[in-house]
PDB file of C-alpha atoms in Angstrom:
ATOM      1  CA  UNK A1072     -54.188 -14.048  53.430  1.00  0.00           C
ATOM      2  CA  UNK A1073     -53.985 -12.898  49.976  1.00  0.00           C
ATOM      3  CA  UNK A1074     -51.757  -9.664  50.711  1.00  0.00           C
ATOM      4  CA  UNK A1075     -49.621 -12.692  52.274  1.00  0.00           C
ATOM      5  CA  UNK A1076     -49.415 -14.918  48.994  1.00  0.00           C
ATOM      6  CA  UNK A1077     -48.916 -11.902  46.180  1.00  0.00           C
ATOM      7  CA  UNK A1078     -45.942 -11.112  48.501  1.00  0.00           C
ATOM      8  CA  UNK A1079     -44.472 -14.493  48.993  1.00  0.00           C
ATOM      9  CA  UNK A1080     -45.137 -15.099  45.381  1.00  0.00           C
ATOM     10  CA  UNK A1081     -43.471 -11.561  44.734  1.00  0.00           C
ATOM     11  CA  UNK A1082     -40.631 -12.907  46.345  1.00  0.00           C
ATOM     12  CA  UNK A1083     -40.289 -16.029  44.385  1.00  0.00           C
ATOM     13  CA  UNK A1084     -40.280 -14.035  41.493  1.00  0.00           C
ATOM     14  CA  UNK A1085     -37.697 -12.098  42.910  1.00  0.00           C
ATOM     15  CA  UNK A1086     -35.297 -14.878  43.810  1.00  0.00           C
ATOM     16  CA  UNK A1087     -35.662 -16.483  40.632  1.00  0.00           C
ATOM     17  CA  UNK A1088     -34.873 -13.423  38.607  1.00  0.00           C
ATOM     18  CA  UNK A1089     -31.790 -13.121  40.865  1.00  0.00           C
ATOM     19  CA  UNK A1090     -30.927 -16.938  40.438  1.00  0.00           C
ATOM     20  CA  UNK A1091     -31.565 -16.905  36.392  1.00  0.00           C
ATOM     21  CA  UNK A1092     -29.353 -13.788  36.423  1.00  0.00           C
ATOM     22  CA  UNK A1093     -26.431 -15.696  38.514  1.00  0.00           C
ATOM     23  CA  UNK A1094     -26.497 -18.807  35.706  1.00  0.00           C
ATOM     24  CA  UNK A1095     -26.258 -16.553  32.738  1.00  0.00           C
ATOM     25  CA  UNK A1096     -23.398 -14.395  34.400  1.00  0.00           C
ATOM     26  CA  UNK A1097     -21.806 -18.080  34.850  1.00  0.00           C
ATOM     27  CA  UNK A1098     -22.291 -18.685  31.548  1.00  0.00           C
ATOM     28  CA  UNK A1099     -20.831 -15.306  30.339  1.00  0.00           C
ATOM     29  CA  UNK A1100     -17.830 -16.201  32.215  1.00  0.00           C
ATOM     30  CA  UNK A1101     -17.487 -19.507  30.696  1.00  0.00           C
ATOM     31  CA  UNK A1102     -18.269 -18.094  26.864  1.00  0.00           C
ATOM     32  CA  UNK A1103     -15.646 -15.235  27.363  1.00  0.00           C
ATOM     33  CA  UNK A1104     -12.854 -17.164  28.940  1.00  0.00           C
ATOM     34  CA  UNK A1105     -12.967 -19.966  26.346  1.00  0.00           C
ATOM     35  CA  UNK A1106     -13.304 -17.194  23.318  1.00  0.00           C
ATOM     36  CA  UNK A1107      -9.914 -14.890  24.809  1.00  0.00           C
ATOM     37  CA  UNK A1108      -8.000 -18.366  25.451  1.00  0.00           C
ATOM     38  CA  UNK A1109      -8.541 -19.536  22.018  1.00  0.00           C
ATOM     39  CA  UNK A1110      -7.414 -16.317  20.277  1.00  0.00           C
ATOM     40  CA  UNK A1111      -4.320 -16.072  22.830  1.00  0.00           C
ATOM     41  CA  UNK A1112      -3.162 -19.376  21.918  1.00  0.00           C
ATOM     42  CA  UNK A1113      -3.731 -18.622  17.652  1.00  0.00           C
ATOM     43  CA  UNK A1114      -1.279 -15.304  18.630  1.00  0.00           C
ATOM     44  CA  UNK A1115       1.483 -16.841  20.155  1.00  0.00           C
ATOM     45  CA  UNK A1116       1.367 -19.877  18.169  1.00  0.00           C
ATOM     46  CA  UNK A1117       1.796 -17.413  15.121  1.00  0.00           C
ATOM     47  CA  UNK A1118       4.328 -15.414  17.129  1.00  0.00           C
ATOM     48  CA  UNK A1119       6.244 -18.123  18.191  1.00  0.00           C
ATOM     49  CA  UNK A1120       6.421 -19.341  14.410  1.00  0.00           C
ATOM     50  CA  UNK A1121       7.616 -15.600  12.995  1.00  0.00           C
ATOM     51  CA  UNK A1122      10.440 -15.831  15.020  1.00  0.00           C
ATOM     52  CA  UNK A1123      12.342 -18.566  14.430  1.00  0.00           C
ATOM     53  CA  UNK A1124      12.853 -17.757  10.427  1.00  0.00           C
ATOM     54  CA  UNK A1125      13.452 -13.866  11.624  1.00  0.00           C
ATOM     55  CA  UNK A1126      16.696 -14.989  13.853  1.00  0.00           C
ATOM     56  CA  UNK A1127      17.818 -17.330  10.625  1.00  0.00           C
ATOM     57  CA  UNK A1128      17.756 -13.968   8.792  1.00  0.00           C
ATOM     58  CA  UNK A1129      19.201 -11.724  11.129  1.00  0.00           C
ATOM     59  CA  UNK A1130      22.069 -14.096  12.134  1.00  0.00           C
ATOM     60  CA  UNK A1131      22.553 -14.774   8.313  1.00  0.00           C
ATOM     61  CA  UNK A1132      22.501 -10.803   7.637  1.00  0.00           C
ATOM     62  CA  UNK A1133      25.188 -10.466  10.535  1.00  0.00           C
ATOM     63  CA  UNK A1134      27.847 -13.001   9.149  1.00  0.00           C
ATOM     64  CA  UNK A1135      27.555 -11.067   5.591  1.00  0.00           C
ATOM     65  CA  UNK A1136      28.054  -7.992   7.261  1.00  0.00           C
ATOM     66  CA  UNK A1137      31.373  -9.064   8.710  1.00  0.00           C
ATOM     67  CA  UNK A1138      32.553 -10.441   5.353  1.00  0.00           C
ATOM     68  CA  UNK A1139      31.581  -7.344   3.492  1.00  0.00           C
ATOM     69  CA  UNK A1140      33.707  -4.566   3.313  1.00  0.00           C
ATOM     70  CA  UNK A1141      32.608  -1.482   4.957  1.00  0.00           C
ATOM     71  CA  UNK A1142      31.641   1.613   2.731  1.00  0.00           C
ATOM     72  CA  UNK A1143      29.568  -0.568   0.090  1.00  0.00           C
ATOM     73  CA  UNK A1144      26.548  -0.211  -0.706  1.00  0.00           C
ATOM     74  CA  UNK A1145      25.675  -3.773  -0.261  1.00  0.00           C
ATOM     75  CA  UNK A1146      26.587  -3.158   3.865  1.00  0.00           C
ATOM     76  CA  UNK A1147      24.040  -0.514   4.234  1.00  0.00           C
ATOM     77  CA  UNK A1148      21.745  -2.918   2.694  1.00  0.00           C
ATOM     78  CA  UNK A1149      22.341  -5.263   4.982  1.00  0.00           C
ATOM     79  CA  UNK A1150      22.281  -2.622   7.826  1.00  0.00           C
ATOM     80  CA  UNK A1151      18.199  -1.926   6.647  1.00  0.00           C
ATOM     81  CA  UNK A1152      17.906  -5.604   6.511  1.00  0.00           C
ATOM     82  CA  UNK A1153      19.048  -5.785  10.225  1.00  0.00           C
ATOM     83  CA  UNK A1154      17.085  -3.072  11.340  1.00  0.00           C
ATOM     84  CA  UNK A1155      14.085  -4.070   9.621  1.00  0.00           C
ATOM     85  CA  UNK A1156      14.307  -7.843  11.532  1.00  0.00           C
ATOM     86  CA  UNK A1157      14.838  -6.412  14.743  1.00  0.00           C
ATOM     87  CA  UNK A1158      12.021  -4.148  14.411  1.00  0.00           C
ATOM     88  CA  UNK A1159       9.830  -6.838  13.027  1.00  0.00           C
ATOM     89  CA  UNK A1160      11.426  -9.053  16.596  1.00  0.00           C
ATOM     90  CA  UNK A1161      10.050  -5.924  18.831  1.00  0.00           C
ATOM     91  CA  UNK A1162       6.717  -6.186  17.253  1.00  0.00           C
ATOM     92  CA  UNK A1163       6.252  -9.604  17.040  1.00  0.00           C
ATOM     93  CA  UNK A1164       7.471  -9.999  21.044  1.00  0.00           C
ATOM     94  CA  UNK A1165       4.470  -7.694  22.184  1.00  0.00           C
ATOM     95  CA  UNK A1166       1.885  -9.538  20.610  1.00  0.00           C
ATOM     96  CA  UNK A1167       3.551 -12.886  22.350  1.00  0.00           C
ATOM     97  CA  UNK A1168       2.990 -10.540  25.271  1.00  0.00           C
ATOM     98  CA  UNK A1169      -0.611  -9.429  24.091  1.00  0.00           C
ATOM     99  CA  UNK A1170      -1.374 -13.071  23.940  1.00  0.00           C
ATOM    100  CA  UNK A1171      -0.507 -13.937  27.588  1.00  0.00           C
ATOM    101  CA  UNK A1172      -3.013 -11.015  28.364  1.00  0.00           C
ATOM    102  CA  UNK A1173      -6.117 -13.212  27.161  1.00  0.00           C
ATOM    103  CA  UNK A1174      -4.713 -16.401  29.726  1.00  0.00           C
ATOM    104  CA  UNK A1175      -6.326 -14.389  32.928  1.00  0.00           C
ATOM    105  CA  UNK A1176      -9.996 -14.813  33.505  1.00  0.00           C
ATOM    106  CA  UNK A1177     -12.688 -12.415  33.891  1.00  0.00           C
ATOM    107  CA  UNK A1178     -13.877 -11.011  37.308  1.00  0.00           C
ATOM    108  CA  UNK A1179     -15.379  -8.313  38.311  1.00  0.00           C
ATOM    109  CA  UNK A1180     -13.279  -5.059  38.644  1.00  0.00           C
ATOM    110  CA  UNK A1181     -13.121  -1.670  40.642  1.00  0.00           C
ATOM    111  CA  UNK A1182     -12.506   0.827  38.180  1.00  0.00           C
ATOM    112  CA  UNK A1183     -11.103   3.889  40.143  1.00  0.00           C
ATOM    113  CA  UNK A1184      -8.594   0.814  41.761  1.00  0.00           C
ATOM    114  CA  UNK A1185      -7.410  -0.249  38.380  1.00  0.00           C
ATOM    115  CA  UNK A1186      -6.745   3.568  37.323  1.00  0.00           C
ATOM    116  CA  UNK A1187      -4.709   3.737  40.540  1.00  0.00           C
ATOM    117  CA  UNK A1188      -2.750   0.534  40.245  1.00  0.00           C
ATOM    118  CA  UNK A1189      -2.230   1.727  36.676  1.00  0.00           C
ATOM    119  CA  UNK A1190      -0.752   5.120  37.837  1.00  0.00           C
ATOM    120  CA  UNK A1191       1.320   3.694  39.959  1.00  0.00           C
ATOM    121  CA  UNK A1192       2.763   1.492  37.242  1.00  0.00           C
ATOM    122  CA  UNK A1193       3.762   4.356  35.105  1.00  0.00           C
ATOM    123  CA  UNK A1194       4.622   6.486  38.045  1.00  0.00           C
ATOM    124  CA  UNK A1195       6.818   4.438  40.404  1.00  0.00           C
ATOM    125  CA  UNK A1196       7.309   6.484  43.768  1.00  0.00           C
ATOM    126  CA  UNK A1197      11.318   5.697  43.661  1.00  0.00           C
ATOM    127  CA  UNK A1198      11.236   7.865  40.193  1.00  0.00           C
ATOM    128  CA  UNK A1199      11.068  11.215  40.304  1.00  0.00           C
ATOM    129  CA  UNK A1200       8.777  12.438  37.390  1.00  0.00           C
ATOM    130  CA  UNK A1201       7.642  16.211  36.704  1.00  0.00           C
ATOM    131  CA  UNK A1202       4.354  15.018  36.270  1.00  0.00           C
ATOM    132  CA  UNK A1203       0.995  16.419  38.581  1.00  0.00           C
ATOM    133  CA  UNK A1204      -1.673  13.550  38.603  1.00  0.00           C
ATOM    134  CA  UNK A1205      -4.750  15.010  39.005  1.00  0.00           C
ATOM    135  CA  UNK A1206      -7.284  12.220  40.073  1.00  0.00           C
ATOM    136  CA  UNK A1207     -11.538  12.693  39.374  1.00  0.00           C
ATOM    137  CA  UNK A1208     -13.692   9.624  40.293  1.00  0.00           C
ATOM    138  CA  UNK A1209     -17.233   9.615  40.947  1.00  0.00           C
ATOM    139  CA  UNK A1210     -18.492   7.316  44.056  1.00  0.00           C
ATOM    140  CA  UNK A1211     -20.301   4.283  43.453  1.00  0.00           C
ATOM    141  CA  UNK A1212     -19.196   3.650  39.932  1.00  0.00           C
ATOM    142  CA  UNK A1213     -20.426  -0.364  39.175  1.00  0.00           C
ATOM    143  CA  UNK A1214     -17.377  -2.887  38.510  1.00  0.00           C
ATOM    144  CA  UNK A1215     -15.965  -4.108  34.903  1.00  0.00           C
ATOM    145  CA  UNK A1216     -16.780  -7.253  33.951  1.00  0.00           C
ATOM    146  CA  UNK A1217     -13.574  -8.281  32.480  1.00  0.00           C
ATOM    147  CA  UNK A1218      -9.807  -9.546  32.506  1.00  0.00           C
ATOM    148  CA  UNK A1219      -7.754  -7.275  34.507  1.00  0.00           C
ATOM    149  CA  UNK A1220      -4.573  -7.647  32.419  1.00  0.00           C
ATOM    150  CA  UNK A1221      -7.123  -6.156  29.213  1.00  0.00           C
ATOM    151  CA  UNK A1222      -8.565  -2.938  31.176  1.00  0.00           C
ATOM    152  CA  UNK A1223      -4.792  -2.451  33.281  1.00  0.00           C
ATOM    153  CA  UNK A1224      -2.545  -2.178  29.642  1.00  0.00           C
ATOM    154  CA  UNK A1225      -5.444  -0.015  28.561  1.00  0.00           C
ATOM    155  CA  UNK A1226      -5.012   2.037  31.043  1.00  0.00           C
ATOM    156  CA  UNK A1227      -1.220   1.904  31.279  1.00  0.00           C
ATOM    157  CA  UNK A1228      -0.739   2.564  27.515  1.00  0.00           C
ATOM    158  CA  UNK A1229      -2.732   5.937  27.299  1.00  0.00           C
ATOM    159  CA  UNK A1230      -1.078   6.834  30.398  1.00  0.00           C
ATOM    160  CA  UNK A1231       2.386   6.203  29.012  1.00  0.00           C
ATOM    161  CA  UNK A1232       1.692   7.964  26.020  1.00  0.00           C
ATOM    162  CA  UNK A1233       0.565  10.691  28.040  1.00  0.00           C
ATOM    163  CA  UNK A1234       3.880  10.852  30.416  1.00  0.00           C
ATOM    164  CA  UNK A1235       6.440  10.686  27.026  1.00  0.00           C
ATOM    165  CA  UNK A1236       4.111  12.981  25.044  1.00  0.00           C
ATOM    166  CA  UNK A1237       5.384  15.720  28.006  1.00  0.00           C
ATOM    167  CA  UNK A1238       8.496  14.529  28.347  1.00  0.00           C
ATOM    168  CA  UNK A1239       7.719  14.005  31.721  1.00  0.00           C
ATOM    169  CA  UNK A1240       7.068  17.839  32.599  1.00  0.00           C
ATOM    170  CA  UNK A1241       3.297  18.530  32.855  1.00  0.00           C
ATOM    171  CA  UNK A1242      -0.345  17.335  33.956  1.00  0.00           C
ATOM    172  CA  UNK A1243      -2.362  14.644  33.505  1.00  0.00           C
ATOM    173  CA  UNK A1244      -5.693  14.488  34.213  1.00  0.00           C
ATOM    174  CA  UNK A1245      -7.578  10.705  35.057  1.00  0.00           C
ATOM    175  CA  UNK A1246     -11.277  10.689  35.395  1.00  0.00           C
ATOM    176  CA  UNK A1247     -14.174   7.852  35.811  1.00  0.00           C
ATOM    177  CA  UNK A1248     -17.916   8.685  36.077  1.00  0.00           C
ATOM    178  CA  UNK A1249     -21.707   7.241  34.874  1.00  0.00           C
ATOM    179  CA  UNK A1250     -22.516   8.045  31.992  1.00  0.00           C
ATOM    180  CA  UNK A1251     -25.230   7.488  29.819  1.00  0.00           C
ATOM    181  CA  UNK A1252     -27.503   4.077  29.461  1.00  0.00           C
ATOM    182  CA  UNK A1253     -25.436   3.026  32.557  1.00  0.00           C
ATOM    183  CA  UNK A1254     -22.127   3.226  30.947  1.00  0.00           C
ATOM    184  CA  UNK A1255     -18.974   4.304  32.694  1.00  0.00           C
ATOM    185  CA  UNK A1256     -16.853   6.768  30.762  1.00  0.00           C
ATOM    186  CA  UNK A1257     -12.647   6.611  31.924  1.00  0.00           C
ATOM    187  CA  UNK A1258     -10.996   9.637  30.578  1.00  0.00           C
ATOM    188  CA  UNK A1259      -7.264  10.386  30.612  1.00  0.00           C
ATOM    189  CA  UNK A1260      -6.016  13.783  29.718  1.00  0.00           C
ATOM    190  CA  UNK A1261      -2.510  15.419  28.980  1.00  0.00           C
ATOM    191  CA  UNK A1262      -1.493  19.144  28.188  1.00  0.00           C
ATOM    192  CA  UNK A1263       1.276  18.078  26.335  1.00  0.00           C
ATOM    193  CA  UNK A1264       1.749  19.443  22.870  1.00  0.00           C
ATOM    194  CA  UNK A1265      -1.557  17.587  20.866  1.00  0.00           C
ATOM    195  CA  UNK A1266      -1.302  15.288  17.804  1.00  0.00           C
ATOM    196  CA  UNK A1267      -1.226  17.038  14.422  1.00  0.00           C
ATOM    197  CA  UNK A1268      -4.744  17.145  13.038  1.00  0.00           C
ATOM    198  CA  UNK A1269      -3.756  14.739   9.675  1.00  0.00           C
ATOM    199  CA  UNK A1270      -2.501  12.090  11.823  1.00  0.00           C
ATOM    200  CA  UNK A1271      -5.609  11.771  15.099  1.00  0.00           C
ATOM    201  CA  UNK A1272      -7.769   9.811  12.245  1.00  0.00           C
ATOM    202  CA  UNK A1273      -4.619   7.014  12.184  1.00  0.00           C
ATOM    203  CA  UNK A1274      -3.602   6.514  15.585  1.00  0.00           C
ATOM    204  CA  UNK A1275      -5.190   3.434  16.563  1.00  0.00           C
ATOM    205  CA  UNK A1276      -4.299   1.958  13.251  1.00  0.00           C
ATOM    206  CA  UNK A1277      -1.495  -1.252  14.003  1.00  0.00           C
ATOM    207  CA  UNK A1278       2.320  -0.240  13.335  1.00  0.00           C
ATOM    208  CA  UNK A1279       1.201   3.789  12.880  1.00  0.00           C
ATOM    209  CA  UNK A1280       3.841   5.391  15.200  1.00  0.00           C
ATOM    210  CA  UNK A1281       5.252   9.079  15.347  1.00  0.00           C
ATOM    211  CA  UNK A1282       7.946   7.101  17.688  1.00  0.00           C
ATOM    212  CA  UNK A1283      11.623   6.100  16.304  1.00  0.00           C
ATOM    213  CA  UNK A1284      11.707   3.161  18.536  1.00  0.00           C
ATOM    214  CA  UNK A1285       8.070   2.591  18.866  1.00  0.00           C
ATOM    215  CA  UNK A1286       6.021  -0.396  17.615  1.00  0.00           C
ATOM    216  CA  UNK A1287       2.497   1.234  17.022  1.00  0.00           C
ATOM    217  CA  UNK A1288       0.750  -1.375  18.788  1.00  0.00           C
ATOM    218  CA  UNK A1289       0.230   0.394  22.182  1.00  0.00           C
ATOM    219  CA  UNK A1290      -2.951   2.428  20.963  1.00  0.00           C
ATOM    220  CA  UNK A1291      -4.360  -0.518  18.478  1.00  0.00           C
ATOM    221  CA  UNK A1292      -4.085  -2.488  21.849  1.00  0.00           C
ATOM    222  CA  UNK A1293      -5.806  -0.301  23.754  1.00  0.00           C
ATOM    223  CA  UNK A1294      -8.524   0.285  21.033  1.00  0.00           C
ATOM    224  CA  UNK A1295      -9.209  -3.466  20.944  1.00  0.00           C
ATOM    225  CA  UNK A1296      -9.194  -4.263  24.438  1.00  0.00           C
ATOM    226  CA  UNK A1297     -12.118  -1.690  24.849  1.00  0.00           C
ATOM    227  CA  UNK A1298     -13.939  -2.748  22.096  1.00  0.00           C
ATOM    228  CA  UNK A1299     -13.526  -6.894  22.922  1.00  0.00           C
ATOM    229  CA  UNK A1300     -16.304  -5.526  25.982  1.00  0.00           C
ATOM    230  CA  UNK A1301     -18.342  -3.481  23.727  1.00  0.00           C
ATOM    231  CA  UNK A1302     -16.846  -0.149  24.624  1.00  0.00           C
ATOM    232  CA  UNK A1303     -15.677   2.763  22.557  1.00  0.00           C
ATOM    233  CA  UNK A1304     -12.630   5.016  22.108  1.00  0.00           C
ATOM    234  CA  UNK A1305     -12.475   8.518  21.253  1.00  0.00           C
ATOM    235  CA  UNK A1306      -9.458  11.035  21.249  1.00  0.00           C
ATOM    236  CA  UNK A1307      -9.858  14.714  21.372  1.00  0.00           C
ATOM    237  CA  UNK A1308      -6.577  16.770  20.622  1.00  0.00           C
ATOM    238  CA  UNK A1309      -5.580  20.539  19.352  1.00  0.00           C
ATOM    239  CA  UNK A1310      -1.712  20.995  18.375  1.00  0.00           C
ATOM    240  CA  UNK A1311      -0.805  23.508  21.666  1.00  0.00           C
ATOM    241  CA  UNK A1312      -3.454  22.663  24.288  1.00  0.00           C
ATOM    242  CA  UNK A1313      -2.873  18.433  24.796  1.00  0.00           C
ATOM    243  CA  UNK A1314      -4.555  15.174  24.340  1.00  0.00           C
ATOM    244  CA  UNK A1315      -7.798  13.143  25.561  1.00  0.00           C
ATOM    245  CA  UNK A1316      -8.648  10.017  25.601  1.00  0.00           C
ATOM    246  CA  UNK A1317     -12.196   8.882  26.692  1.00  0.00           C
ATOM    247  CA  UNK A1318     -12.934   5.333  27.101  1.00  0.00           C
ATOM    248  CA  UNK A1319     -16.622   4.326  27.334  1.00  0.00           C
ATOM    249  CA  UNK A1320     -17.782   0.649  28.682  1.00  0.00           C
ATOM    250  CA  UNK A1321     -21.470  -1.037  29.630  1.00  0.00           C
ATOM    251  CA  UNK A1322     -21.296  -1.370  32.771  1.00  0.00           C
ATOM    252  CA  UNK A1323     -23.826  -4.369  33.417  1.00  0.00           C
ATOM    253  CA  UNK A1324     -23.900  -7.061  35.281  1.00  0.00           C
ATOM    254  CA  UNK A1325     -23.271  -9.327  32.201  1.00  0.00           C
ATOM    255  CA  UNK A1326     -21.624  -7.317  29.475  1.00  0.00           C
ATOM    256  CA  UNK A1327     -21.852  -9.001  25.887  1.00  0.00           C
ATOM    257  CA  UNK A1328     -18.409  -9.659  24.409  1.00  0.00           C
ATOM    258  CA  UNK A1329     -18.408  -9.023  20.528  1.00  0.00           C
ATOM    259  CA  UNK A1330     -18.169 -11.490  17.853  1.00  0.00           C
TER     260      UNK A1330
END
């Protein structure tokens, strides 16, 4: 009779813990949703605001540069002027688009499925690419506790970077496994030429770009998305022998979202 009770109260215990566990998940939810919706809504609002005075300017630039004789000096200041607007337009457009990434909600996500989805993203089957994908997941990796829109650019930005850093000729290499204090680490490789050593300490930095058309917000993304979740980035690279990027996330149940 008492072997009965210490296992019926055993399994009290047991389906409290579970139930207490459910109602602060449900509260995690509710906390992180409200928290990624409020900062989406301060971006686009400030978005939305930058780019009504940058079309006054650029359409103002444009009517001077018809009215000013070519060959002056004033015209190729107005040219830089131009320039400068429409890359300040390009920038300014992806963080509308960063801001519609924080309107999902948070679920639970299967990580070797996102990489995958991702892939397939920057490697459409109808384009022909000289790119070998070589795929490493470990089985029975726990889910992400997050908004899919956050961990899929993540994903799809390193793997861009990867594809233009070969110019489409080369491999990539996409792994997930455990790591340590139940973490999952997501690494995605290239041996494409490397970054030169002076500038691997500023790419995550906003608007730092070795691209002429690029807007240097594809790596800051990244790097923010991972750490909203309390993960880390890292890059390894050597000039010659390619690039790596390791992503590293908790993988609980209930993963605290930074302040």
């Amino acid at each position: 009779m008492l072997l009965l009770m210490t296992f019926c109260c055993y399994g009290l215990q047991v389906l409290f813990d579970k139930q207490r566990r459910v109602n602060e998940e449900a509260v995690e939810f509710a906390q992180r949703q409200q928290q990624l919706q409020s900062a989406g809504r301060l971006a686009a609002e400030i978005a939305h605001q930058l780019k009504n005075p940058l079309g006054i300017i650029n359409n103002a630039a444009f009517t001077l540069q018809r009215t000013v004789k070519e060959g002056k000096t004033i015209t190729q200041q107005i040219r830089i002027i131009r320039e400068e607007v429409e890359r300040s337009d390009r920038i300014i457009t992806e963080l509308m688009g960063y801001a519609r990434l924080v309107e999902g909600r948070v679920e639970k996500l299967d990580i070797a499925e996102e990489l995958e989805q991702a892939i397939l993203r920057v490697f459409p089957p109808a384009v022909k690419y000289e790119v070998k994908v070589h795929r490493d997941y470990s089985p029975a990796l726990p889910p992400l506790l997050m908004q899919r829109m956050h961990l899929s650019e993540a994903f799809v930005n390193l793997l861009q970077n990867a594809r233009e850093a070969m110019n489409g000729l080369g491999n990539i290499f996409v792994s997930a496994r455990m790591g340590g204090n139940y973490s999952v680490v997501i690494s995605i490789a290239d041996d494409g030429p490397g970054i030169p050593r002076e500038k691997v300490a500023q790419i995550f930095e906003p608007y730092f770009t070795t691209k002429e058309k690029g807007t240097g917000l594809g790596l800051a993304i990244v790097k923010h998305n991972t750490e909203l979740y309390g993960g880390t980035v890292q890059v390894e690279s050597e000039l010659g022998k390619g690039t790596r990027f390791i992503l590293q996330f908790p993988a609980k149940t209930v993963m605290k979202l930074r302040k």
